[in-house]
Every structure is written in C-alpha cells, then in structure tokens.
Coordinates of C-alpha atoms and ligand atoms in Angstrom, one line a residue:
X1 CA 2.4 23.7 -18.2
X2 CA -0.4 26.1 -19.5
X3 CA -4.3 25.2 -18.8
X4 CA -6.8 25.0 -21.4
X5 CA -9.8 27.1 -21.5
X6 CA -11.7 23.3 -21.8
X7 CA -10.0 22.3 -18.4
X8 CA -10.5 26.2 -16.7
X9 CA -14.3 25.3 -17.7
X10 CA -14.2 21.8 -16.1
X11 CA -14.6 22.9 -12.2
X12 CA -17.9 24.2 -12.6
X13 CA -19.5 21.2 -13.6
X14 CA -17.5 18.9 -11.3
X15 CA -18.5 21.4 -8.9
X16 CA -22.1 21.4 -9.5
X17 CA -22.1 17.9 -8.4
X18 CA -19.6 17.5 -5.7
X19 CA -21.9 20.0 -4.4
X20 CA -24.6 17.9 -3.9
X21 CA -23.0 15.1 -2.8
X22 CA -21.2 17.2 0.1
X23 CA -24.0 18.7 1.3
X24 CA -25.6 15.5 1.4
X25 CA -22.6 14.1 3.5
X26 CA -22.2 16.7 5.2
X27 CA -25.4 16.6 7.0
X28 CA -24.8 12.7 7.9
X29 CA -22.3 13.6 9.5
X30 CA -22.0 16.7 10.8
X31 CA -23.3 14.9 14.3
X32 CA -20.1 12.9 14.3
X33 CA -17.5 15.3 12.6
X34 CA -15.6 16.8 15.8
X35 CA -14.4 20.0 13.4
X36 CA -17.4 20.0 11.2
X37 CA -17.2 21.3 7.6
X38 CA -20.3 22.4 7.8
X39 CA -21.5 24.8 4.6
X40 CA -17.6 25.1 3.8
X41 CA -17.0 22.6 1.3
X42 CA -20.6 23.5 -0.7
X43 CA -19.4 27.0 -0.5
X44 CA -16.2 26.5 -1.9
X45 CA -17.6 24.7 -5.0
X46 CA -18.5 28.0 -6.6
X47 CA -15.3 28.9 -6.6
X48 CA -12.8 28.4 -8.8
X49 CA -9.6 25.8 -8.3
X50 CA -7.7 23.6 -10.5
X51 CA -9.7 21.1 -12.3
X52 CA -7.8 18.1 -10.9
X53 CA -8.5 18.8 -7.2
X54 CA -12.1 19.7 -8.1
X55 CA -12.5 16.4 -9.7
X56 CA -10.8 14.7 -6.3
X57 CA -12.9 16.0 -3.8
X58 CA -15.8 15.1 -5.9
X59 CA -14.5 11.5 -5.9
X60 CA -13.5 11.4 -2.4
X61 CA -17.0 12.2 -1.6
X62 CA -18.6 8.6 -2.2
X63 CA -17.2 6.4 0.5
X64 CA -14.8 3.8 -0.7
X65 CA -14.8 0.7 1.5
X66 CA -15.0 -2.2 -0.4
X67 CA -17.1 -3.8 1.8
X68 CA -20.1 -0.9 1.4
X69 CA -21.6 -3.0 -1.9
X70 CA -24.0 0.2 -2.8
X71 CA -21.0 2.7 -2.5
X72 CA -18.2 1.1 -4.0
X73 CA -20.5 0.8 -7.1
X74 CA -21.3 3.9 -7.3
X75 CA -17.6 4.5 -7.5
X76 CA -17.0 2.4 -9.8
X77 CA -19.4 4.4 -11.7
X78 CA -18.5 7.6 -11.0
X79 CA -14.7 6.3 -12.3
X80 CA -16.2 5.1 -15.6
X81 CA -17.6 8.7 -15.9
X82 CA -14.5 10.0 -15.4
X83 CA -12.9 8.1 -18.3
X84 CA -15.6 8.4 -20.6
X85 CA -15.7 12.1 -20.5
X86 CA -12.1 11.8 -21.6
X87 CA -12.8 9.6 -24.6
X88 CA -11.9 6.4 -22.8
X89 CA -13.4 3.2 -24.1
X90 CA -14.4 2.0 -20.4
X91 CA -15.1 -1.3 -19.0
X92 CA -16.8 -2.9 -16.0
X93 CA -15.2 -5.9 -15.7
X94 CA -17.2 -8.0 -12.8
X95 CA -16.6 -11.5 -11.1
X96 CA -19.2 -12.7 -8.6
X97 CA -20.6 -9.4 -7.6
X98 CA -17.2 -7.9 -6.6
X99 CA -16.3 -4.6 -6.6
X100 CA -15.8 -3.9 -10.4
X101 CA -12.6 -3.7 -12.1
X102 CA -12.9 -0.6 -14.1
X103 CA -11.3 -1.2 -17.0
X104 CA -10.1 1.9 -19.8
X105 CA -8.4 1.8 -23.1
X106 CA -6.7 4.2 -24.9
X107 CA -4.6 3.9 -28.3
X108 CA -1.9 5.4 -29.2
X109 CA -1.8 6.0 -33.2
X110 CA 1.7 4.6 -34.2
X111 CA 2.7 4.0 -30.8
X112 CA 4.9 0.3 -30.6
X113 CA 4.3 -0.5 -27.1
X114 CA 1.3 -0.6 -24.4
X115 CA 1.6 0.4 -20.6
X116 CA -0.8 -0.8 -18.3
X117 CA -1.5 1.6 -15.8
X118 CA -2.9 -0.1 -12.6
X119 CA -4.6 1.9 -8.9
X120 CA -7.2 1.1 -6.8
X121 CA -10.1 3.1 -5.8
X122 CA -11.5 1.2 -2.6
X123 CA -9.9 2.7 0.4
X124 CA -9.2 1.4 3.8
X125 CA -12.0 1.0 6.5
X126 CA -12.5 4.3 8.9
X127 CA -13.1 5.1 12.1
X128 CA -14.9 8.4 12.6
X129 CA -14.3 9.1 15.7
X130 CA -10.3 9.0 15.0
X131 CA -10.6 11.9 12.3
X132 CA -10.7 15.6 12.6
X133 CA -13.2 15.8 10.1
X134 CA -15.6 13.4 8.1
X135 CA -14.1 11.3 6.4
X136 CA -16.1 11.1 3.9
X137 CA -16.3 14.7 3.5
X138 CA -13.3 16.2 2.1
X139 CA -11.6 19.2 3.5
X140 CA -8.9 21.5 2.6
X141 CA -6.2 22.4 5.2
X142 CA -3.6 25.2 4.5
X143 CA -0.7 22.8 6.2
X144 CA -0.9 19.6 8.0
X145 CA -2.9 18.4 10.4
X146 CA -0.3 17.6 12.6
X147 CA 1.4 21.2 12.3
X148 CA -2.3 22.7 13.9
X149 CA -3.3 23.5 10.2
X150 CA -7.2 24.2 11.0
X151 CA -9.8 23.7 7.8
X152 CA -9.0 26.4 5.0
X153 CA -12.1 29.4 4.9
X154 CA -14.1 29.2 2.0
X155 CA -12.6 32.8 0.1
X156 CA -9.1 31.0 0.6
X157 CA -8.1 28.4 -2.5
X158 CA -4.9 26.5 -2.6
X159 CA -4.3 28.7 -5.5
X160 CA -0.8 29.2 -7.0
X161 CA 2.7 27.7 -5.2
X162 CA 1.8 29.3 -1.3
X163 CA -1.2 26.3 -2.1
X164 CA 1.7 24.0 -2.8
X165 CA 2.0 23.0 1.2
X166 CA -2.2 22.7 2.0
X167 CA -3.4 19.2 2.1
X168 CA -6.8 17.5 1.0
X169 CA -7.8 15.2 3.6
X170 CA -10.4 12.5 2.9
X171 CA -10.4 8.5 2.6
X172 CA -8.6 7.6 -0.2
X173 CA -6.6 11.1 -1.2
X174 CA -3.7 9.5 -1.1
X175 CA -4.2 5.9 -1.6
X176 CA -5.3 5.9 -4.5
X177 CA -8.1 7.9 -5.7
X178 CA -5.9 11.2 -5.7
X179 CA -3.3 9.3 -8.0
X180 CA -6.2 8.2 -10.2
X181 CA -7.1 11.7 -11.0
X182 CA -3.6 12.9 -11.3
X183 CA -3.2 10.3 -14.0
X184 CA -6.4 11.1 -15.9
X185 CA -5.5 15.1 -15.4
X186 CA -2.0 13.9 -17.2
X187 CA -4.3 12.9 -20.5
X188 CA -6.1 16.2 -20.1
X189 CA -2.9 17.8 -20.6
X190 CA -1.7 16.4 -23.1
X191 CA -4.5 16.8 -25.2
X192 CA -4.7 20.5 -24.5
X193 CA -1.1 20.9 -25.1
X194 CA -1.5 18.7 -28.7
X195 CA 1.2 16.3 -27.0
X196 CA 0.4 12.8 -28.2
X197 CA 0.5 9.6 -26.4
X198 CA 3.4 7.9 -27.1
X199 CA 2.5 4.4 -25.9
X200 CA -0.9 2.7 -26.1
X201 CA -2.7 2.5 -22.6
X202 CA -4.9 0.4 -20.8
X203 CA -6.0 1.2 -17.2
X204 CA -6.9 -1.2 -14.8
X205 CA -8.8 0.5 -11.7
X206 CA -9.1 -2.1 -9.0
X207 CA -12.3 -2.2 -6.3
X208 CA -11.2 -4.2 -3.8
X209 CA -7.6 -4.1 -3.3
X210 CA -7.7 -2.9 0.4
X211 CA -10.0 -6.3 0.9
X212 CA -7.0 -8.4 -0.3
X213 CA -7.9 -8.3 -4.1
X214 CA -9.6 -11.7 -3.6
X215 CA -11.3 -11.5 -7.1
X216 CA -8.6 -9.8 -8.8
X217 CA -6.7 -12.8 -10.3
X218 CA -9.7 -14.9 -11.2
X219 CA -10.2 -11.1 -13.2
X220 CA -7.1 -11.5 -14.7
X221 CA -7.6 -14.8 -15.9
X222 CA -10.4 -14.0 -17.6
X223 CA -9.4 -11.4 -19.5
X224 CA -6.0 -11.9 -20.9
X225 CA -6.3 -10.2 -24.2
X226 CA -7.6 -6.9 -22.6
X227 CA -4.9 -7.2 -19.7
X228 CA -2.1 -7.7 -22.1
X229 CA 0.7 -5.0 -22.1
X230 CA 4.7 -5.1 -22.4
X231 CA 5.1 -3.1 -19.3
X232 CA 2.9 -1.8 -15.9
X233 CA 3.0 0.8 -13.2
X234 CA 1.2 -0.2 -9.9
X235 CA 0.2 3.9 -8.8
X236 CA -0.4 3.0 -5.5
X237 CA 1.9 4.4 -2.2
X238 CA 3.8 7.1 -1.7
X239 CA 6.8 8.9 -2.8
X240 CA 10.3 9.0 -0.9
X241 CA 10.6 10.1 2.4
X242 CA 12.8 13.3 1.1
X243 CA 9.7 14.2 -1.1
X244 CA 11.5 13.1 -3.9
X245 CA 10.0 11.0 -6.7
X246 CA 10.5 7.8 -6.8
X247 CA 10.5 5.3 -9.0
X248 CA 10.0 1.2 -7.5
X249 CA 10.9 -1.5 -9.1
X250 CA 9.7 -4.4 -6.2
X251 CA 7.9 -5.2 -3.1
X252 CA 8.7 -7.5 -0.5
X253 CA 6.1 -10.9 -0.3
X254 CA 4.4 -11.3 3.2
X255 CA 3.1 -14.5 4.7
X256 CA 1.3 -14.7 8.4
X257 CA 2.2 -17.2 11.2
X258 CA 0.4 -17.2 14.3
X259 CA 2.4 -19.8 16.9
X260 CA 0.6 -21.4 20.2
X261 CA 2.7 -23.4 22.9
X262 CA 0.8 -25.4 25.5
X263 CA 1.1 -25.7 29.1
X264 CA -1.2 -27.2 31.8
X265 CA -4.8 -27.2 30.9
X266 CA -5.8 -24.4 33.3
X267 CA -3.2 -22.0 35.0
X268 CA -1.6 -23.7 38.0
X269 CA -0.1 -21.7 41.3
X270 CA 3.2 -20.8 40.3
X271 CA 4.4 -21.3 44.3
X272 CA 3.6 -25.3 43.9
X273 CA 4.1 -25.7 40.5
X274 CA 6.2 -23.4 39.3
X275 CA 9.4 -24.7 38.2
X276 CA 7.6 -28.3 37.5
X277 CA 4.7 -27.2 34.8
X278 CA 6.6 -26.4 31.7
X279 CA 5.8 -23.1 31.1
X280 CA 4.6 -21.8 27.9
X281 CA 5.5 -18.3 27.8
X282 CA 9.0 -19.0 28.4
X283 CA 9.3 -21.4 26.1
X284 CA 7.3 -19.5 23.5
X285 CA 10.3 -16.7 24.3
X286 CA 13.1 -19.7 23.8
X287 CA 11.5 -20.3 20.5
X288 CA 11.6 -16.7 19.3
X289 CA 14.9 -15.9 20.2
X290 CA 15.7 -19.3 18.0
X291 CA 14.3 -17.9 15.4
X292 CA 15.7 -14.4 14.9
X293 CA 18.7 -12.7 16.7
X294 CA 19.0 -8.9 18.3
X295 CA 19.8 -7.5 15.1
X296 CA 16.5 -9.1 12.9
X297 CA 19.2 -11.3 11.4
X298 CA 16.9 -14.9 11.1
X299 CA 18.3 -18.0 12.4
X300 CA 16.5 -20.5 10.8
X301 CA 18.8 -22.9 8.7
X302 CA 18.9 -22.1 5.3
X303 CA 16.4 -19.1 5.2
X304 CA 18.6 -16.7 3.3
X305 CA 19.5 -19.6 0.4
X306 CA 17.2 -18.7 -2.3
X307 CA 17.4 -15.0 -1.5
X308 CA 18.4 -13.4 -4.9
X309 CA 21.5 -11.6 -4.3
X310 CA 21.9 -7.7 -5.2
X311 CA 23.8 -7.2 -8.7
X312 CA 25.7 -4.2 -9.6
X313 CA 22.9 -2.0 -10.6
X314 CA 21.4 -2.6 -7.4
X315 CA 24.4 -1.1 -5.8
X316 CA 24.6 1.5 -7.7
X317 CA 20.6 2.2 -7.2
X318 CA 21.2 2.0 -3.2
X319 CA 24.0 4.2 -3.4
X320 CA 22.1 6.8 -4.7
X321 CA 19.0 6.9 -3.1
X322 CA 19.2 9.8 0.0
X323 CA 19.4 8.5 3.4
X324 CA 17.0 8.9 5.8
X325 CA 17.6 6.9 8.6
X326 CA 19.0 9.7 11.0
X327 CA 15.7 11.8 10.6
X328 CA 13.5 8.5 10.8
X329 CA 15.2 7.8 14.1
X330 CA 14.2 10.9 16.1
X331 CA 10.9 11.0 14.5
X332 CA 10.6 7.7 16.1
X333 CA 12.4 8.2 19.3
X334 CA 14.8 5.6 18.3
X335 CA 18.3 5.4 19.5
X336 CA 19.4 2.6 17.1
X337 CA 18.5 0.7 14.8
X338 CA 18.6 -3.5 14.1
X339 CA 20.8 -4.5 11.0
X340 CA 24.6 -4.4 12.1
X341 CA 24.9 -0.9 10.6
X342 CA 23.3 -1.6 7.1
X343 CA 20.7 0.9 5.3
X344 CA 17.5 0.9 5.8
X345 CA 16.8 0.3 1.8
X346 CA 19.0 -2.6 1.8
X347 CA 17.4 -4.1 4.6
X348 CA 14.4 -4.4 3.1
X349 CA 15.7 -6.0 0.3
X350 CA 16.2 -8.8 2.8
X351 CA 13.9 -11.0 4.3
X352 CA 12.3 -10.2 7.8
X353 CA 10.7 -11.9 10.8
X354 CA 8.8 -9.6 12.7
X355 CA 6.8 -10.0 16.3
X356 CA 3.7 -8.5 15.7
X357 CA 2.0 -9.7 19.2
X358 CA 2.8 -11.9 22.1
X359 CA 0.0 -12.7 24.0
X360 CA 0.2 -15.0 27.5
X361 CA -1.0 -14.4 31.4
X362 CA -1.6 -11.2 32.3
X363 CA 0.9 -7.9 33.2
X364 CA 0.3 -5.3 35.9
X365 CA -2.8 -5.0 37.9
X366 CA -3.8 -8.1 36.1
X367 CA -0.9 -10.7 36.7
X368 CA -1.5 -13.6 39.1
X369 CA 1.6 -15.6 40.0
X370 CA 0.8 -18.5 38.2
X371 CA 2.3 -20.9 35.5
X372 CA 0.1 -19.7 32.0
X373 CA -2.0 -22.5 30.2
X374 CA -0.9 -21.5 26.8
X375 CA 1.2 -18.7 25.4
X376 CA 0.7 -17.5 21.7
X377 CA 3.1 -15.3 19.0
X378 CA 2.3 -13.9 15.7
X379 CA 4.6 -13.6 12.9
X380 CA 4.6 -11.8 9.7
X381 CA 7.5 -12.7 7.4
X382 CA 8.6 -10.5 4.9
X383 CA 9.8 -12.4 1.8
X384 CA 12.4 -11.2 -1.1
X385 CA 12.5 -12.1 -4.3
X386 CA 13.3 -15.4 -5.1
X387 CA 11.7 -16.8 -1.8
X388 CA 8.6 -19.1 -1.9
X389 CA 6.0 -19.1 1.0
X390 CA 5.8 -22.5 1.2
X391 CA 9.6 -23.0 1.5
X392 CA 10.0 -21.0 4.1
X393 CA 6.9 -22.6 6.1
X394 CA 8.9 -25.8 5.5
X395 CA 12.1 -24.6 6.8
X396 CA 10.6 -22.9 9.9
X397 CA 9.2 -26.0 11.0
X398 CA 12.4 -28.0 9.7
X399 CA 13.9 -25.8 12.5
X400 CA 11.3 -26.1 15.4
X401 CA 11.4 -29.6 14.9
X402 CA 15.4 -30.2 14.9
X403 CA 14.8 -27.7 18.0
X404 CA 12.7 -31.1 19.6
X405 CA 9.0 -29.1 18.9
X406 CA 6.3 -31.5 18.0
X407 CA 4.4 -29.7 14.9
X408 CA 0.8 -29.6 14.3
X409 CA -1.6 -27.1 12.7
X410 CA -5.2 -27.9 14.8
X411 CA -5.8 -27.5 18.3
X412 CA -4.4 -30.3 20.0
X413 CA -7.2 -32.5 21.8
X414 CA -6.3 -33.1 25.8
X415 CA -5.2 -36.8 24.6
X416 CA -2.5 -35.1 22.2
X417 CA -1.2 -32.9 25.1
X418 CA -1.0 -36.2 27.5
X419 CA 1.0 -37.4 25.3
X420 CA 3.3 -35.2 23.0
X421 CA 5.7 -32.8 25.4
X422 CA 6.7 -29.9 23.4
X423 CA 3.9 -29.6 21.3
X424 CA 3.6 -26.1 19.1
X425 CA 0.7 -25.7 17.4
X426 CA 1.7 -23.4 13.6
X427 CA -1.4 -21.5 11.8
X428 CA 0.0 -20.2 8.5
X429 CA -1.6 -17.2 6.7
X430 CA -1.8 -17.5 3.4
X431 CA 0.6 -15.1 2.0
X432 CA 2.6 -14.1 -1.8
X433 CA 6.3 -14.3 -3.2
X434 CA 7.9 -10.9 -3.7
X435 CA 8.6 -9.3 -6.8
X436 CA 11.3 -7.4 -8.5
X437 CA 12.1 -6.1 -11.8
X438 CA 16.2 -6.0 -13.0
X439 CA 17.4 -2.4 -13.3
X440 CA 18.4 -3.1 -16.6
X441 CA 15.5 -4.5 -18.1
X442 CA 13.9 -2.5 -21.1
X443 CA 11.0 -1.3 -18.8
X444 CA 13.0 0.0 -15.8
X445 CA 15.3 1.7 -18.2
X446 CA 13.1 3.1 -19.9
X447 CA 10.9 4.3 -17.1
X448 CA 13.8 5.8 -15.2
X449 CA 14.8 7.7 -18.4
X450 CA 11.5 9.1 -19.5
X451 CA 10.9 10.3 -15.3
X452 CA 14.8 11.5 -15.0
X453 CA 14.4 14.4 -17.1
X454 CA 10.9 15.4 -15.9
X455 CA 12.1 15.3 -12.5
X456 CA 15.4 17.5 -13.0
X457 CA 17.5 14.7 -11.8
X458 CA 15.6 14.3 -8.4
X459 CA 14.2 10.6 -9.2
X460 CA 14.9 8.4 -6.5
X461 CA 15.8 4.9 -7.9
X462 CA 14.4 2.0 -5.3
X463 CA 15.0 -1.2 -6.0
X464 CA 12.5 -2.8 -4.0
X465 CA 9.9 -1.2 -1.5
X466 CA 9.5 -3.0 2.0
X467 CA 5.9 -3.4 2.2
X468 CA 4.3 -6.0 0.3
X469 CA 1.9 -5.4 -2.8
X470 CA 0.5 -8.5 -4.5
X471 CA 3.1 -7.5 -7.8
X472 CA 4.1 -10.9 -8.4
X473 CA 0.4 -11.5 -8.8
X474 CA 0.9 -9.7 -12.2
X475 CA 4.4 -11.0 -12.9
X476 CA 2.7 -14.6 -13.0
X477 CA -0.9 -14.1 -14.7
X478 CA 0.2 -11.6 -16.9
X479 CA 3.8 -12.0 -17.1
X480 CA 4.3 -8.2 -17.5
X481 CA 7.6 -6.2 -16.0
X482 CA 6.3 -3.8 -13.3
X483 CA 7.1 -0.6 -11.6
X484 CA 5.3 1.4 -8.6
X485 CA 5.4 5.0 -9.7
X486 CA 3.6 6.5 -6.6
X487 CA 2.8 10.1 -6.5
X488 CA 1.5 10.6 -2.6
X489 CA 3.6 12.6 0.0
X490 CA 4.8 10.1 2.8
X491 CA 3.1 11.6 5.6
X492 CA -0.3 11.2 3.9
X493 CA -2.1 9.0 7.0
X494 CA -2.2 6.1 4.6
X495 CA -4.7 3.5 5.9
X496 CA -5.0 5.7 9.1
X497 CA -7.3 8.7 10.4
X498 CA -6.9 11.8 8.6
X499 CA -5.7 10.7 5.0
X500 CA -4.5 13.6 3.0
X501 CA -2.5 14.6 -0.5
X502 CA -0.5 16.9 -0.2
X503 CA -1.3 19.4 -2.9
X504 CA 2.1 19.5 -4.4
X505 CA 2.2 16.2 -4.9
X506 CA -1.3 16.3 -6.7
X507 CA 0.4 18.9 -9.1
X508 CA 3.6 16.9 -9.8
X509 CA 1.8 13.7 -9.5
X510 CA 0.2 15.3 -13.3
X511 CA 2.9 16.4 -14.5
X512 CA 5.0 13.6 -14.1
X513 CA 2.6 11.4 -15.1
X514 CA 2.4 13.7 -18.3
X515 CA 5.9 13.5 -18.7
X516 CA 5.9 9.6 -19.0
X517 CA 3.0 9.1 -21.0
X518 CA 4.7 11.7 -23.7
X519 CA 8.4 10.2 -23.1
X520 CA 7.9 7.0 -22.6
X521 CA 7.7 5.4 -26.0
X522 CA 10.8 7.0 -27.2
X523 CA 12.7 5.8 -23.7
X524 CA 11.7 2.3 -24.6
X525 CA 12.6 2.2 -28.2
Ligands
LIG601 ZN1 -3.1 1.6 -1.9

C-alpha cells in the first residue's frame, strides 16, 4: 500500500524525540553496553525511515518492566500519546497504583460489531550483561544477531525489501510494543487510503502482563461497559515457526507444583545406613515415573476425562498447518521426540506434566555417599480446555495417596515425620484453565476469512497454542470469543537477551492488521 504525505511527515517529529531520549540512554549505558550504540541511533534520527519503525524505537526507548513504577508510567503515557494523535478517545484505567490499563476507543460509523483489540506494553525483566547492546537502547541490525549481523551504520536504513531481513532489537520489540505500533500504523493506513473501519474498536493496552496481570481482572470488573465487545484478539506472541501467519484460537492453562519427600533429618552415611534410611531421592524418582510415562503420556487416573476431545474442524485445522518437527529437531539436537509419533500441534492440544527441576544431594565434585534428608521436584502442568486446576490437584493427590503417600501442604514438624512414613509434602501454584474458541464459531470464521485473503492463502490455522496466556480470564469476565493474531517472527528472543522484530514482520504485521480492521465486518456478517 501507498504512504501518505501525513505519514512520510510523521518520522521527523517522532524522531525529534526518540532523539532525546536515546542520547539520554545512551549515555547510561554506554558503560555497560558491550557493542555500544554510541552516537548511532541519534544519528540515524535525521534520517528518514518508515513511520512505523520510527515510532517503535521511540517507544522501545523507555524501559518497560512493570516493576520500574516511574517508567512504566511514562509508557503508559507515551501510549496514550500515541492514540491521541490518532484521534483515539484514550483512557487510563488504574487499580491500586498499577501499571495503567491504557484504554482507546474508536467507532466505526455503521459498523454492526466491536473487536477488542488487546497487547501489553510492559516487557520482561533484563539482564544487561546478557545483551549485545542496551537494552534499552534500540538498535538496528542488517540480519540476526545470531547469523554475526553487527549494528547497521547510520547512512544504511532498512529501506525497501533488502530491509525486509534486518531486525530491531530492544526490550519489548517483539512482545508487544512492536505489535502495538503495527496495529496503530494499520489505522494510519486506512485513513490515508480513505478505507473505513468496518468494525467498532476498543483497545485494551495492558501494563503489567509480564508481572502476572495481577490487577488486570479486578480492571475488568470494573469496567464492563467499556470492555464490552462480540469478539477479541490477544496480539501478543509470535507468528508460525515457517514465518507464516497465523491465526490462534487457544492456549493451554498452567498450574505449578513444587513436591518435597522426606528422609532422615540430616544426611546419614550411606555405608551404615544405606539401604535402611528410606531414601528420598529415589522415592521422589518412583513417584515421577508414576506420574508420567517415557512418552509424556500422564498416568494419573482419570487425568485425560474432562479433556475436550478434537472435532472435525480441528482435524482438518491440524492437517493443514506445515510441519515443523524435523527442522525443530536438529535445531535442538534432538534425535526423537516424546508422543508415540503424534504432531507436535496436536500434542499440545493435550495436557502435559513437565520436570522443570529436581533438586537432592549433590553430583560430581560435590556428592558425598550419603542417604539425602529430603529430595524436592517441581511441576508445571499444562492444562487443555475443559480441565480445571483444582481437579487435577485433586486427582494428583487421589493418585499419590492410592500410591500409600501421606499428603500435606506445610512443612511437616519432626513429630509428623516420627510418625507418618511416606510423607510428601504438595505446594500448588496457583494457576488458570485453558481456553479455546470452536473453529466454527462466528469469530473464528470470520477472522480466518477476513486474514485468508490478505495473506494469499498462507494463514496458518492453530487451534490452540502450547504456552499458556491468561485467555480464559477474558472468556469468563467478559465472556467474549478470542483469537491470538500475533505478528512477531519466532526467533524474536522473546523474554530473553537480545529481543528483536524482524522488520518484515513489522511490515506485514500492518498490513495484515489493515486488512482485518477493513474485512472484518463483512467476514462476520
Ligand atoms: Zn507478550
């Protein structure tokens, strides 16, 4: 699509200000920054790139932890800005000095239905040290990282499709500030094409989402009138591993375990004691191996019985989606993988019980030949829709109990361990249900037929994404259908060192999102 003369004007003035705040960064940091930008990024604001990316590396430039009160305010202001320039009716929407919700509105004359859009623009925690450049100061690289791509001079500009392959790194240029503006550069061309909206829109810009979102419902609740839409996308993750679009109807729930079996009080020579002292590690390992088989399959009784099954248009969904499993296996050294043979996308749309630490004794240098006082596991299940949390904390400890485990949630006193053998001590995380949206529902329909077009037939249909994201939070407050439309490459560092956007995906990230807000209405009609 064409620019405007009004957007081609946009990068000074963005520019004028990310200036400022660069150089301001810049010298911070420069102490810690092992490649450092230096004058680069000030001296790239006089020139000219798309509007879009000028208005991301000025956002990426005020750091985005939730936790930093001062900052994430400032984004939160710095957001509203962005919206109000654009003739947004914006919102701070606050709860106990949390990170703001930033809240927009935008009507659509004539338009039947409304689409909340939904991202967040706190970004994970950082660890300096970890990235090649500040992360706070963004930088343009003509390739990856990974690939040796060093930081782009200041007379190059990812101008024009060779820019297509350069990345922006930066906390929170994938996840999601970098969507955030793709979606607000969508309105911009609309309006400079004359294309109208064809739904009404409401935008819901979270603060603290990498913190948990412990304020969001309490938000929610507060504000149903404003929240009220007939259908949401969550923009938050990242497109298919094939750099495909994708469109995701679902996310798997999560809920935390951390497991402790006790053995003698202090660790007793193995030579006298050894095969006397129960010993907790092994019987920690008995446990485990009770609870899931070789191929992730889980063993606890009735586990699977309120999994929802998949219907035909989840077949059909699955059978289209590209695989990926043979490249995902060398890229991970992998020689096979758990599942008896089944995809990978269909295995997520099963529950999982994964390991995520074993901790007992020592190994190497450190291991003394003796019988462990305690030995300790932590779960994380991953639920599917259907599954409650607190049903599956009562079958797991239906199970370790018909397996003769006494069950208690406190530390056991030395009185309890005289006298309870077998004595497992279960500390459950607080976790969420899963969500996921029928194919065939108005929504998804619609969705997938307003993106299928604008994507020339590339759209990847998912039915359900492995990782969890609070969408059955929505589901229940707002009792809204909901899709994750992400826009981010794959291999964008998410929640890591070195967090990038590719700048392809910045570009289709606006035009699909273009593409939707102009389709849409008609899809769902
Ligand atoms: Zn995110």
């Amino acid at each position: 699509m064409s620019i405007s003369m009004r957007e081609l004007k946009r990068p000074v003035l963005f520019y004028a200000k990310a200036a400022t705040a660069l150089i301001v960064v810049s010298l911070v940091f420069t102490a810690a920054c092992r490649e450092a930008p230096g004058p680069e990024p000030a001296a790239r604001a006089a020139a000219a790139v798309e509007p879009a990316l000028a208005e991301l590396i000025d956002f990426l430039a005020i750091p985005n932890v939730a936790s930093d009160t001062v900052n994430i305010r400032r984004n939160a202001e710095h957001l509203a800005g962005m919206m109000r320039k654009r003739g947004i009716d914006v919102r701070l929407l606050e709860e106990n000095g949390a990170p703001p919700v930033v809240y927009g509105e935008l009507s659509a004359p004539g338009a039947r239905r409304t689409l909340l859009v939904y991202a967040h623009y706190d970004g994970q925690p950082v660890e300096p040290d970890r990235w090649a450049s500040d992360p706070w100061t963004p930088v343009l690289r003509e390739g990856r990282l990974e690939d040796g791509a060093a930081v782009a001079p200041p007379d190059r500009l990812p101008t024009g499709p060779d820019g297509d392959e350069w990345r922006l790194y930066g906390r929170g240029a994938s996840d999601d500030k970098g969507t955030i503006v793709a979606f607000l550069a969508a309105l911009d061309r609309l309006k400079a094409g004359g294309a109208a909206l064809s739904v009404n829109v409401k935008m819901l810009f979270e603060g603290e989402e990498e913190g948990g979102s412990p304020h969001l419902g309490a938000i929610l609740r507060a504000n149903p009138d404003l929240f009220r839409a007939d259908g949401m996308i969550l923009c938050d993750g990242p497109v298919h591993q094939t750099r495909r679009p994708q469109v995701v109807f679902g996310a798997r729930g999560v809920m935390g375990l951390e497991m402790t079996v006790y053995g003698p009080n202090h660790a007793l020579h193995s030579g006298h004691y050894g095969n006397w002292a129960p010993n907790p590690a092994a019987q920690l390992a008995g446990i485990l191996a009770s609870l899931r088989d070789g191929e992730g399959t889980i063993l606890v009784p009735g586990f699977y019985d309120d999994v929802r099954p998949l219907d035909e248009s989840d077949r059909a969904a699955l059978a289209s989606i590209p695989r990926v499993e043979s490249d995902l296996l060398r890229e991970f050294d992998l020689a096979w993988s758990e599942g008896k043979g089944l995809r990978l996308e269909e295995l997520v749309m099963r529950p999982a019980l994964n390991v995520r630490g074993l901790a007992s004794g020592a190994v190497g240098e450190k291991a003394a030949n003796a019988v462990p006082s305690e030995a300790r596991a932590s779960i994380d299940f991953r639920l599917v829709a259907d599954q409650k949390p607190a049903r599956v904390r009562e079958l797991v400890e239906a199970h370790l109990k018909s397996l003769g485990w006494a069950v208690v949630h406190e530390a056991p006193d030395p009185e309890a361990k005289r006298r309870t053998s077998r004595l497992v001590r279960l500390e459950w995380e607080g976790g969420y249900p899963a969500y996921r949206a029928p194919l065939d529902a108005p929504f998804s329909r619609a969705l997938v037929r307003a993106l299928g077009p604008a994507t020339g037939g590339t759209l990847v249909v998912m039915p359900a994404l492995g990782g969890s994201i609070p969408m059955e939070l929505f589901d229940r407050v707002l009792g809204v259908p909901i899709a994750l439309f992400p826009i981010a490459n794959h291999d964008n560092n998410q929640h890591g060192p070195n967090e990038n956007l590719r700048i392809r995906n910045l570009r289709e990230g606006i035009a699909m999102h273009a593409a939707l807000l102009t389709g849409l209405g008609a899809a769902w009609d």
